[in-house]
mmCIF file of C-alpha atoms and ligand atoms in Angstrom:
data_model
loop_
_atom_site.group_PDB
_atom_site.id
_atom_site.type_symbol
_atom_site.label_atom_id
_atom_site.label_comp_id
_atom_site.label_asym_id
_atom_site.label_seq_id
_atom_site.Cartn_x
_atom_site.Cartn_y
_atom_site.Cartn_z
ATOM 1 C CA MET A 1 -75.375 -175.787 -128.389
ATOM 2 C CA SER A 2 -72.042 -176.589 -126.802
ATOM 3 C CA SER A 3 -70.171 -173.617 -126.049
ATOM 4 C CA THR A 4 -66.985 -175.286 -125.342
ATOM 5 C CA SER A 5 -64.938 -178.092 -127.589
ATOM 6 C CA PRO A 6 -64.044 -181.044 -125.336
ATOM 7 C CA GLY A 7 -61.067 -180.933 -122.918
ATOM 8 C CA THR A 8 -61.436 -176.947 -122.033
ATOM 9 C CA ALA A 9 -63.085 -175.066 -119.487
ATOM 10 C CA PRO A 10 -66.067 -174.093 -119.980
ATOM 11 C CA LEU A 11 -66.585 -169.744 -121.559
ATOM 12 C CA PRO A 12 -67.495 -167.706 -118.768
ATOM 13 C CA ASP A 13 -70.429 -167.265 -119.050
ATOM 14 C CA ASP A 14 -70.245 -163.658 -120.110
ATOM 15 C CA ILE A 15 -68.525 -164.583 -122.710
ATOM 16 C CA ARG A 16 -71.450 -167.673 -123.699
ATOM 17 C CA GLU A 17 -73.952 -164.317 -123.562
ATOM 18 C CA ALA A 18 -71.641 -162.238 -126.323
ATOM 19 C CA ARG A 19 -70.628 -165.650 -128.278
ATOM 20 C CA LEU A 20 -75.161 -166.689 -129.059
ATOM 21 C CA ARG A 21 -75.578 -162.755 -129.247
ATOM 22 C CA LEU A 22 -73.751 -162.892 -132.279
ATOM 23 C CA ALA A 23 -74.671 -165.875 -133.006
ATOM 24 C CA ARG A 24 -78.174 -165.039 -133.721
ATOM 25 C CA ALA A 25 -77.587 -160.782 -135.059
ATOM 26 C CA ARG A 26 -78.482 -160.200 -138.756
ATOM 27 C CA ARG A 27 -76.894 -156.540 -138.415
ATOM 28 C CA VAL A 28 -73.751 -156.482 -136.767
ATOM 29 C CA VAL A 29 -71.457 -153.715 -136.136
ATOM 30 C CA ALA A 30 -67.473 -153.133 -135.058
ATOM 31 C CA LEU A 31 -65.690 -150.171 -133.403
ATOM 32 C CA THR A 32 -62.049 -151.051 -132.889
ATOM 33 C CA GLY A 33 -59.179 -148.238 -131.898
ATOM 34 C CA ALA A 34 -55.118 -149.014 -131.091
ATOM 35 C CA GLY A 35 -56.058 -152.177 -128.844
ATOM 36 C CA ILE A 36 -56.876 -154.868 -131.571
ATOM 37 C CA SER A 37 -53.283 -154.294 -133.339
ATOM 38 C CA ALA A 38 -51.410 -154.234 -130.048
ATOM 39 C CA GLU A 39 -50.932 -158.242 -130.086
ATOM 40 C CA SER A 40 -49.336 -157.500 -133.328
ATOM 41 C CA GLY A 41 -46.458 -155.408 -132.054
ATOM 42 C CA VAL A 42 -48.157 -151.449 -132.868
ATOM 43 C CA PRO A 43 -48.119 -149.330 -129.271
ATOM 44 C CA THR A 44 -51.220 -147.717 -128.411
ATOM 45 C CA PHE A 45 -51.642 -143.669 -127.735
ATOM 46 C CA ARG A 46 -52.322 -143.790 -124.785
ATOM 47 C CA GLY A 47 -50.039 -146.826 -122.853
ATOM 48 C CA ALA A 48 -47.202 -146.377 -121.920
ATOM 49 C CA ASP A 49 -45.888 -146.290 -125.403
ATOM 50 C CA GLY A 50 -48.187 -143.772 -126.524
ATOM 51 C CA LEU A 51 -45.216 -141.425 -126.512
ATOM 52 C CA TRP A 52 -42.560 -140.102 -128.697
ATOM 53 C CA ARG A 53 -39.497 -137.478 -128.319
ATOM 54 C CA ASN A 54 -42.212 -136.963 -125.430
ATOM 55 C CA LEU A 55 -44.677 -134.931 -127.712
ATOM 56 C CA ARG A 56 -47.865 -136.520 -127.168
ATOM 57 C CA ALA A 57 -50.669 -137.183 -130.742
ATOM 58 C CA GLU A 58 -52.839 -134.764 -130.130
ATOM 59 C CA GLU A 59 -49.916 -132.471 -129.861
ATOM 60 C CA LEU A 60 -47.968 -134.029 -133.356
ATOM 61 C CA ALA A 61 -51.462 -135.408 -134.929
ATOM 62 C CA THR A 62 -53.110 -132.088 -135.963
ATOM 63 C CA PRO A 63 -52.412 -129.228 -138.952
ATOM 64 C CA ARG A 64 -50.860 -126.560 -136.815
ATOM 65 C CA ALA A 65 -48.033 -128.728 -136.291
ATOM 66 C CA PHE A 66 -47.757 -129.928 -139.199
ATOM 67 C CA ALA A 67 -47.430 -126.549 -140.786
ATOM 68 C CA ARG A 68 -45.684 -125.583 -138.169
ATOM 69 C CA ASP A 69 -42.755 -128.161 -139.141
ATOM 70 C CA PRO A 70 -43.790 -130.621 -141.633
ATOM 71 C CA LEU A 71 -40.357 -133.006 -141.103
ATOM 72 C CA LEU A 72 -40.967 -133.715 -137.303
ATOM 73 C CA VAL A 73 -44.956 -134.514 -138.381
ATOM 74 C CA TRP A 74 -43.247 -136.824 -140.920
ATOM 75 C CA GLU A 75 -40.612 -138.116 -139.304
ATOM 76 C CA TRP A 76 -43.603 -139.599 -136.215
ATOM 77 C CA TYR A 77 -45.535 -140.844 -138.791
ATOM 78 C CA GLU A 78 -42.849 -142.110 -140.657
ATOM 79 C CA SER A 79 -40.989 -144.224 -137.508
ATOM 80 C CA ARG A 80 -44.939 -145.307 -136.769
ATOM 81 C CA ARG A 81 -44.412 -146.783 -140.851
ATOM 82 C CA ARG A 82 -41.236 -148.495 -140.234
ATOM 83 C CA ARG A 83 -42.075 -150.148 -137.506
ATOM 84 C CA MET A 84 -45.783 -151.239 -138.877
ATOM 85 C CA GLY A 85 -43.719 -152.383 -141.867
ATOM 86 C CA SER A 86 -43.274 -155.654 -139.750
ATOM 87 C CA VAL A 87 -46.374 -156.355 -137.732
ATOM 88 C CA GLN A 88 -49.094 -158.569 -138.821
ATOM 89 C CA PRO A 89 -52.653 -159.147 -138.460
ATOM 90 C CA ASN A 90 -53.857 -160.514 -135.054
ATOM 91 C CA ALA A 91 -56.248 -163.203 -134.701
ATOM 92 C CA GLY A 92 -58.563 -160.579 -133.485
ATOM 93 C CA HIS A 93 -58.171 -159.057 -136.995
ATOM 94 C CA HIS A 94 -59.287 -162.577 -138.516
ATOM 95 C CA ALA A 95 -62.047 -163.385 -135.926
ATOM 96 C CA LEU A 96 -63.432 -160.007 -137.381
ATOM 97 C CA ALA A 97 -62.730 -161.003 -141.694
ATOM 98 C CA ARG A 98 -64.201 -163.976 -140.303
ATOM 99 C CA LEU A 99 -68.071 -162.789 -138.692
ATOM 100 C CA GLU A 100 -67.951 -160.073 -141.728
ATOM 101 C CA ALA A 101 -68.609 -163.165 -143.638
ATOM 102 C CA ARG A 102 -71.258 -164.572 -141.280
ATOM 103 C CA VAL A 103 -73.537 -161.939 -140.645
ATOM 104 C CA PRO A 104 -75.485 -160.570 -143.572
ATOM 105 C CA GLU A 105 -74.905 -157.127 -142.607
ATOM 106 C CA PHE A 106 -71.956 -156.301 -140.497
ATOM 107 C CA LEU A 107 -69.795 -153.497 -140.527
ATOM 108 C CA LEU A 108 -66.445 -152.366 -138.769
ATOM 109 C CA ALA A 109 -66.037 -149.450 -138.536
ATOM 110 C CA THR A 110 -62.044 -148.608 -137.450
ATOM 111 C CA GLN A 111 -60.249 -145.530 -135.867
ATOM 112 C CA ASN A 112 -56.445 -146.894 -136.732
ATOM 113 C CA VAL A 113 -54.642 -146.192 -139.383
ATOM 114 C CA ASP A 114 -52.085 -149.699 -139.774
ATOM 115 C CA GLY A 115 -54.103 -151.096 -142.808
ATOM 116 C CA LEU A 116 -54.080 -153.980 -140.825
ATOM 117 C CA HIS A 117 -57.697 -155.228 -140.759
ATOM 118 C CA GLY A 118 -57.112 -154.547 -144.752
ATOM 119 C CA LEU A 119 -54.835 -157.436 -143.782
ATOM 120 C CA ALA A 120 -57.463 -159.344 -142.241
ATOM 121 C CA GLY A 121 -59.685 -158.900 -145.142
ATOM 122 C CA SER A 122 -62.013 -157.182 -144.102
ATOM 123 C CA LYS A 123 -63.585 -155.369 -147.116
ATOM 124 C CA ARG A 124 -67.042 -154.537 -145.290
ATOM 125 C CA MET A 125 -65.331 -151.607 -143.378
ATOM 126 C CA VAL A 126 -65.164 -147.606 -142.793
ATOM 127 C CA GLU A 127 -61.252 -146.068 -141.680
ATOM 128 C CA LEU A 128 -62.626 -142.844 -139.815
ATOM 129 C CA HIS A 129 -59.229 -141.379 -139.205
ATOM 130 C CA GLY A 130 -57.976 -142.862 -143.186
ATOM 131 C CA ASN A 131 -54.859 -144.742 -143.546
ATOM 132 C CA LEU A 132 -50.788 -143.695 -142.759
ATOM 133 C CA TRP A 133 -50.146 -145.918 -145.828
ATOM 134 C CA ARG A 134 -52.173 -143.427 -148.285
ATOM 135 C CA LEU A 135 -50.555 -139.957 -149.043
ATOM 136 C CA ARG A 136 -52.224 -137.268 -150.222
ATOM 137 C CA CYS A 137 -51.053 -133.733 -152.319
ATOM 138 C CA LEU A 138 -51.858 -130.403 -150.681
ATOM 139 C CA GLY A 139 -50.539 -129.015 -153.966
ATOM 140 C CA CYS A 140 -52.903 -130.965 -156.926
ATOM 141 C CA GLY A 141 -54.983 -132.759 -155.019
ATOM 142 C CA ALA A 142 -53.738 -136.701 -155.684
ATOM 143 C CA VAL A 143 -54.305 -140.110 -153.264
ATOM 144 C CA ARG A 144 -52.049 -142.303 -153.593
ATOM 145 C CA GLU A 145 -50.784 -145.698 -151.060
ATOM 146 C CA ASP A 146 -47.461 -146.316 -150.828
ATOM 147 C CA ARG A 147 -45.356 -148.750 -148.137
ATOM 148 C CA ARG A 148 -41.968 -147.827 -149.496
ATOM 149 C CA ALA A 149 -39.608 -146.342 -147.468
ATOM 150 C CA LEU A 150 -39.731 -142.656 -147.389
ATOM 151 C CA GLU A 151 -36.343 -141.606 -147.929
ATOM 152 C CA ASP A 152 -36.707 -137.708 -148.287
ATOM 153 C CA LEU A 153 -38.866 -136.082 -146.283
ATOM 154 C CA PRO A 154 -41.290 -134.147 -146.373
ATOM 155 C CA PRO A 155 -42.262 -136.255 -149.236
ATOM 156 C CA ARG A 156 -43.021 -133.938 -152.537
ATOM 157 C CA CYS A 157 -45.568 -134.611 -155.121
ATOM 158 C CA THR A 158 -44.694 -135.674 -158.292
ATOM 159 C CA CYS A 159 -46.751 -131.708 -158.701
ATOM 160 C CA SER A 160 -43.951 -130.114 -156.086
ATOM 161 C CA GLY A 161 -46.455 -130.336 -154.025
ATOM 162 C CA LEU A 162 -46.544 -131.683 -150.582
ATOM 163 C CA LEU A 163 -47.449 -134.661 -149.332
ATOM 164 C CA ARG A 164 -49.101 -135.385 -145.891
ATOM 165 C CA PRO A 165 -50.270 -138.648 -144.800
ATOM 166 C CA ASP A 166 -54.220 -139.026 -145.853
ATOM 167 C CA VAL A 167 -55.101 -139.290 -141.864
ATOM 168 C CA VAL A 168 -57.949 -137.331 -140.424
ATOM 169 C CA TRP A 169 -55.503 -134.721 -137.730
ATOM 170 C CA PHE A 170 -57.420 -133.265 -134.969
ATOM 171 C CA GLY A 171 -60.254 -130.872 -135.272
ATOM 172 C CA GLU A 172 -60.118 -131.925 -139.355
ATOM 173 C CA ASP A 173 -63.742 -132.974 -139.823
ATOM 174 C CA LEU A 174 -63.671 -136.800 -140.480
ATOM 175 C CA PRO A 175 -64.621 -138.534 -143.511
ATOM 176 C CA ALA A 176 -68.474 -137.669 -143.875
ATOM 177 C CA GLY A 177 -69.946 -140.609 -146.037
ATOM 178 C CA ALA A 178 -67.713 -142.986 -143.350
ATOM 179 C CA LEU A 179 -68.859 -141.189 -140.408
ATOM 180 C CA GLU A 180 -72.283 -141.143 -141.900
ATOM 181 C CA GLN A 181 -72.238 -145.453 -142.352
ATOM 182 C CA ALA A 182 -70.956 -146.037 -139.715
ATOM 183 C CA PHE A 183 -73.608 -144.283 -137.229
ATOM 184 C CA THR A 184 -76.255 -145.171 -139.623
ATOM 185 C CA ALA A 185 -75.156 -149.320 -139.028
ATOM 186 C CA ALA A 186 -74.231 -148.466 -135.925
ATOM 187 C CA ARG A 187 -78.323 -146.923 -135.215
ATOM 188 C CA ALA A 188 -79.689 -150.597 -137.035
ATOM 189 C CA ALA A 189 -77.102 -152.955 -134.778
ATOM 190 C CA ASP A 190 -78.957 -155.480 -132.921
ATOM 191 C CA VAL A 191 -74.935 -156.058 -131.444
ATOM 192 C CA VAL A 192 -72.508 -153.463 -131.634
ATOM 193 C CA LEU A 193 -68.175 -154.747 -130.104
ATOM 194 C CA VAL A 194 -66.605 -152.205 -129.528
ATOM 195 C CA VAL A 195 -63.150 -153.782 -128.905
ATOM 196 C CA GLY A 196 -59.594 -151.534 -128.167
ATOM 197 C CA THR A 197 -60.085 -148.179 -127.575
ATOM 198 C CA SER A 198 -60.398 -146.451 -124.861
ATOM 199 C CA SER A 199 -63.856 -144.355 -125.889
ATOM 200 C CA LEU A 200 -61.819 -140.207 -125.461
ATOM 201 C CA VAL A 201 -61.925 -139.762 -128.764
ATOM 202 C CA TYR A 202 -64.924 -138.395 -130.425
ATOM 203 C CA PRO A 203 -67.114 -137.934 -132.791
ATOM 204 C CA ALA A 204 -66.096 -141.807 -132.841
ATOM 205 C CA ALA A 205 -66.842 -142.384 -129.388
ATOM 206 C CA ALA A 206 -70.334 -141.239 -130.092
ATOM 207 C CA VAL A 207 -70.959 -144.425 -132.464
ATOM 208 C CA PRO A 208 -71.571 -146.188 -129.761
ATOM 209 C CA GLU A 209 -73.408 -144.183 -128.304
ATOM 210 C CA ALA A 210 -75.859 -144.072 -130.936
ATOM 211 C CA ALA A 211 -76.330 -147.492 -130.782
ATOM 212 C CA ILE A 212 -77.088 -147.458 -127.285
ATOM 213 C CA SER A 213 -79.792 -145.233 -127.760
ATOM 214 C CA ALA A 214 -80.916 -146.824 -130.729
ATOM 215 C CA GLY A 215 -81.390 -150.100 -128.693
ATOM 216 C CA ALA A 216 -78.399 -152.370 -129.669
ATOM 217 C CA PHE A 217 -76.349 -154.860 -127.487
ATOM 218 C CA VAL A 218 -73.426 -153.124 -127.321
ATOM 219 C CA VAL A 219 -69.839 -155.461 -126.226
ATOM 220 C CA GLU A 220 -67.134 -153.566 -125.639
ATOM 221 C CA VAL A 221 -63.483 -156.118 -125.198
ATOM 222 C CA ASN A 222 -61.089 -153.877 -123.276
ATOM 223 C CA PRO A 223 -58.529 -155.485 -119.968
ATOM 224 C CA GLU A 224 -59.579 -151.970 -119.546
ATOM 225 C CA ARG A 225 -62.437 -150.209 -117.696
ATOM 226 C CA THR A 226 -63.095 -146.523 -120.834
ATOM 227 C CA PRO A 227 -66.008 -143.765 -120.061
ATOM 228 C CA LEU A 228 -68.114 -146.575 -122.012
ATOM 229 C CA SER A 229 -67.925 -149.992 -120.326
ATOM 230 C CA GLU A 230 -70.741 -148.737 -117.508
ATOM 231 C CA ALA A 231 -72.983 -148.270 -120.596
ATOM 232 C CA CYS A 232 -72.749 -151.880 -122.391
ATOM 233 C CA ALA A 233 -74.081 -154.383 -122.184
ATOM 234 C CA LEU A 234 -71.766 -156.985 -121.846
ATOM 235 C CA ALA A 235 -67.775 -155.718 -120.455
ATOM 236 C CA LEU A 236 -65.738 -158.224 -120.946
ATOM 237 C CA ARG A 237 -62.197 -157.720 -119.416
ATOM 238 C CA GLY A 238 -59.486 -159.390 -121.384
ATOM 239 C CA ARG A 239 -57.285 -158.964 -124.610
ATOM 240 C CA SER A 240 -59.178 -158.540 -127.989
ATOM 241 C CA ALA A 241 -56.741 -161.557 -129.929
ATOM 242 C CA GLU A 242 -57.494 -163.711 -126.959
ATOM 243 C CA ILE A 243 -61.529 -162.254 -126.604
ATOM 244 C CA LEU A 244 -62.656 -161.772 -130.232
ATOM 245 C CA PRO A 245 -62.301 -165.899 -132.057
ATOM 246 C CA GLN A 246 -64.043 -167.200 -128.134
ATOM 247 C CA ILE A 247 -67.102 -164.704 -129.055
ATOM 248 C CA VAL A 248 -67.159 -165.341 -132.996
ATOM 249 C CA GLY A 249 -65.835 -169.001 -133.360
ATOM 250 C CA GLY A 250 -64.840 -170.874 -135.664
ATOM 251 C CA ALA A 251 -61.159 -171.613 -136.943
ATOM 252 C CA ALA A 252 -58.460 -169.754 -133.443
HETATM 253 C C1 BV8 B 301 -63.319 -133.599 -135.169
HETATM 254 C C2 BV8 B 301 -55.228 -140.202 -136.596
HETATM 255 C C3 BV8 B 301 -64.721 -131.782 -135.769
HETATM 256 C C4 BV8 B 301 -54.415 -139.457 -136.858
HETATM 257 C C5 BV8 B 301 -56.349 -139.923 -135.035
HETATM 258 C C6 BV8 B 301 -61.146 -128.976 -128.812
HETATM 259 C C7 BV8 B 301 -60.368 -128.456 -130.159
HETATM 260 C C8 BV8 B 301 -60.519 -129.738 -130.915
HETATM 261 C C9 BV8 B 301 -61.940 -130.956 -131.016
HETATM 262 C C10 BV8 B 301 -61.839 -130.974 -129.782
HETATM 263 C C11 BV8 B 301 -61.328 -130.254 -129.004
HETATM 264 N N1 BV8 B 301 -61.669 -131.579 -127.518
HETATM 265 C C12 BV8 B 301 -62.216 -132.748 -128.386
HETATM 266 C C13 BV8 B 301 -62.148 -132.198 -129.628
HETATM 267 C C14 BV8 B 301 -62.219 -133.277 -131.012
HETATM 268 C C15 BV8 B 301 -61.203 -134.066 -130.255
HETATM 269 C C16 BV8 B 301 -61.152 -135.069 -129.436
HETATM 270 O O1 BV8 B 301 -61.924 -136.126 -129.227
HETATM 271 N N2 BV8 B 301 -60.640 -134.487 -128.781
HETATM 272 C C17 BV8 B 301 -60.110 -135.548 -127.383
HETATM 273 C C18 BV8 B 301 -58.159 -135.855 -127.913
HETATM 274 C C19 BV8 B 301 -60.383 -135.418 -126.354
HETATM 275 N N3 BV8 B 301 -61.888 -134.390 -131.593
HETATM 276 C C20 BV8 B 301 -60.987 -134.206 -133.249
HETATM 277 O O2 BV8 B 301 -60.232 -133.746 -133.054
HETATM 278 C C21 BV8 B 301 -61.811 -135.632 -134.425
HETATM 279 N N4 BV8 B 301 -62.176 -134.989 -135.147
HETATM 280 O O3 BV8 B 301 -63.734 -132.621 -133.868
HETATM 281 O O4 BV8 B 301 -63.485 -132.098 -136.258
HETATM 282 C C22 BV8 B 301 -64.136 -129.718 -135.272
HETATM 283 C C23 BV8 B 301 -63.794 -129.362 -136.447
HETATM 284 C C24 BV8 B 301 -62.816 -128.332 -136.030
HETATM 285 C C25 BV8 B 301 -62.394 -128.083 -134.585
HETATM 286 C C26 BV8 B 301 -63.157 -128.923 -133.606
HETATM 287 C C27 BV8 B 301 -64.129 -129.949 -134.326
HETATM 288 C C28 BV8 B 301 -60.510 -136.139 -135.816
HETATM 289 C C29 BV8 B 301 -60.330 -137.203 -134.343
HETATM 290 C C30 BV8 B 301 -59.082 -137.514 -134.680
HETATM 291 C C31 BV8 B 301 -58.289 -137.635 -134.821
HETATM 292 N N5 BV8 B 301 -56.835 -138.608 -134.834
HETATM 293 N N6 BV8 B 301 -55.884 -140.672 -135.572
HETATM 294 C C32 BV8 B 301 -53.064 -140.686 -136.831
HETATM 295 O O5 BV8 B 301 -53.799 -141.938 -135.740
HETATM 296 O O6 BV8 B 301 -51.645 -140.446 -136.100
HETATM 297 S S1 BV8 B 301 -57.312 -140.385 -132.813
HETATM 298 C C33 BV8 B 301 -56.316 -141.436 -132.266
HETATM 299 O O7 BV8 B 301 -56.820 -141.502 -131.626
HETATM 300 C C34 BV8 B 301 -56.199 -142.659 -133.413
HETATM 301 O O8 BV8 B 301 -57.436 -142.162 -134.643
HETATM 302 C C35 BV8 B 301 -57.166 -143.859 -132.118
HETATM 303 O O9 BV8 B 301 -57.650 -144.799 -132.452
HETATM 304 C C36 BV8 B 301 -57.391 -142.315 -131.451
HETATM 305 C C37 BV8 B 301 -58.419 -143.119 -130.587
HETATM 306 O O10 BV8 B 301 -57.506 -144.203 -129.673
HETATM 307 P P1 BV8 B 301 -58.161 -145.617 -129.163
HETATM 308 O O11 BV8 B 301 -57.915 -146.239 -130.428
HETATM 309 O O12 BV8 B 301 -58.682 -145.802 -128.236
HETATM 310 O O13 BV8 B 301 -55.967 -146.044 -128.490
HETATM 311 P P2 BV8 B 301 -55.755 -145.374 -127.363
HETATM 312 O O14 BV8 B 301 -54.569 -145.768 -127.113
HETATM 313 O O15 BV8 B 301 -56.820 -144.481 -126.559
HETATM 314 O O16 BV8 B 301 -56.785 -147.035 -126.449
HETATM 315 C C38 BV8 B 301 -56.170 -148.123 -126.794
HETATM 316 C C39 BV8 B 301 -56.929 -148.597 -126.248
HETATM 317 O O17 BV8 B 301 -57.610 -150.459 -126.016
HETATM 318 C C40 BV8 B 301 -57.493 -149.102 -124.212
HETATM 319 O O18 BV8 B 301 -58.173 -148.149 -123.956
HETATM 320 C C41 BV8 B 301 -56.236 -149.853 -123.666
HETATM 321 O O19 BV8 B 301 -57.026 -150.375 -122.263
HETATM 322 C C42 BV8 B 301 -56.969 -150.910 -124.691
HETATM 323 N N7 BV8 B 301 -56.749 -151.595 -125.716
HETATM 324 C C43 BV8 B 301 -54.991 -151.960 -124.561
HETATM 325 N N8 BV8 B 301 -54.325 -153.044 -124.876
HETATM 326 C C44 BV8 B 301 -55.691 -153.767 -125.839
HETATM 327 C C45 BV8 B 301 -56.468 -153.143 -125.881
HETATM 328 N N9 BV8 B 301 -57.831 -153.428 -126.032
HETATM 329 C C46 BV8 B 301 -58.380 -154.886 -125.902
HETATM 330 N N10 BV8 B 301 -57.164 -155.791 -126.122
HETATM 331 C C47 BV8 B 301 -55.923 -155.457 -126.151
HETATM 332 N N11 BV8 B 301 -54.330 -156.248 -126.215
HETATM 333 ZN ZN1 ZN B 302 -49.099 -132.939 -156.493
#
């Protein structure tokens, strides 16, 4: 199969190899992080724009920070919701949705809370760190999706309980089913794509490690090196919105 359409430069060998592996794979897992949304204009956590009022995510995304100052934490989340409200999925998100439609057994495990994979049409997906468009009541436990601008912060439930973002904070357990599903799929996968993550946050970062130990062909897509890079079969150094369409193929 010629891997280049007429008039384009031949694909580099590692891109061609990744494309071939995906074309033959029956079981594929994709683990994504903030980097896949960077080209939609969503700041990453540990990039230059990863700070907010000189505070890092590790200091704000914690139950302690919320207990101490729910308003400050909500101002951070509402500023992210407002900024994300206008962003759209990019070619990287759409490529993974196309891959899902083509591969017999596919699972997308995302660390992202921005909801962009869902907007791009991904269905077989677990959100390991929750979703910032969902709110959860600390009083009655009700969970609801709400994309509107939240006027009065911190928001309250109809039961008058305090609402929190339905995301996983540092020191909190991930949704058990979701994590289990990610590990099981990664261990059984032929190919695992690790896209746009610094591979620093556990236990999500352990999912590709489990795949490597089980013998999967792991491909990293990231402009920078990460602690996972050298254990990967392929480390494709570049932007996901450019590389994913090349290795998945189909409409750009
Ligand atoms: C847990 C939701 C059990 C919130 C997030 C000490 C005390 C307590 C815990 C720990 C501890 N030491 C370690 C831990 C465990 C801790 C952890 O791993 N900490 C790290 C910082 C060392 N983990 C936890 O606490 C987890 N829970 O362990 O529970 C437990 C219970 C009690 C006590 C102990 C343990 C919970 C972790 C989940 C935290 N929630 N988010 C919110 O978003 O507001 S984490 C947050 O980081 C996001 O979810 C994000 O996805 C995640 C990882 O970051 P990345 O996605 O990788 O983003 P990052 O900016 O880092 O990197 C972007 C990458 O993209 C870069 O590599 C860049 O090069 C690349 N890139 C840039 N542009 C592009 C690109 N790639 C491709 N294309 C581009 N164009
Ligand atoms: Zn309530």
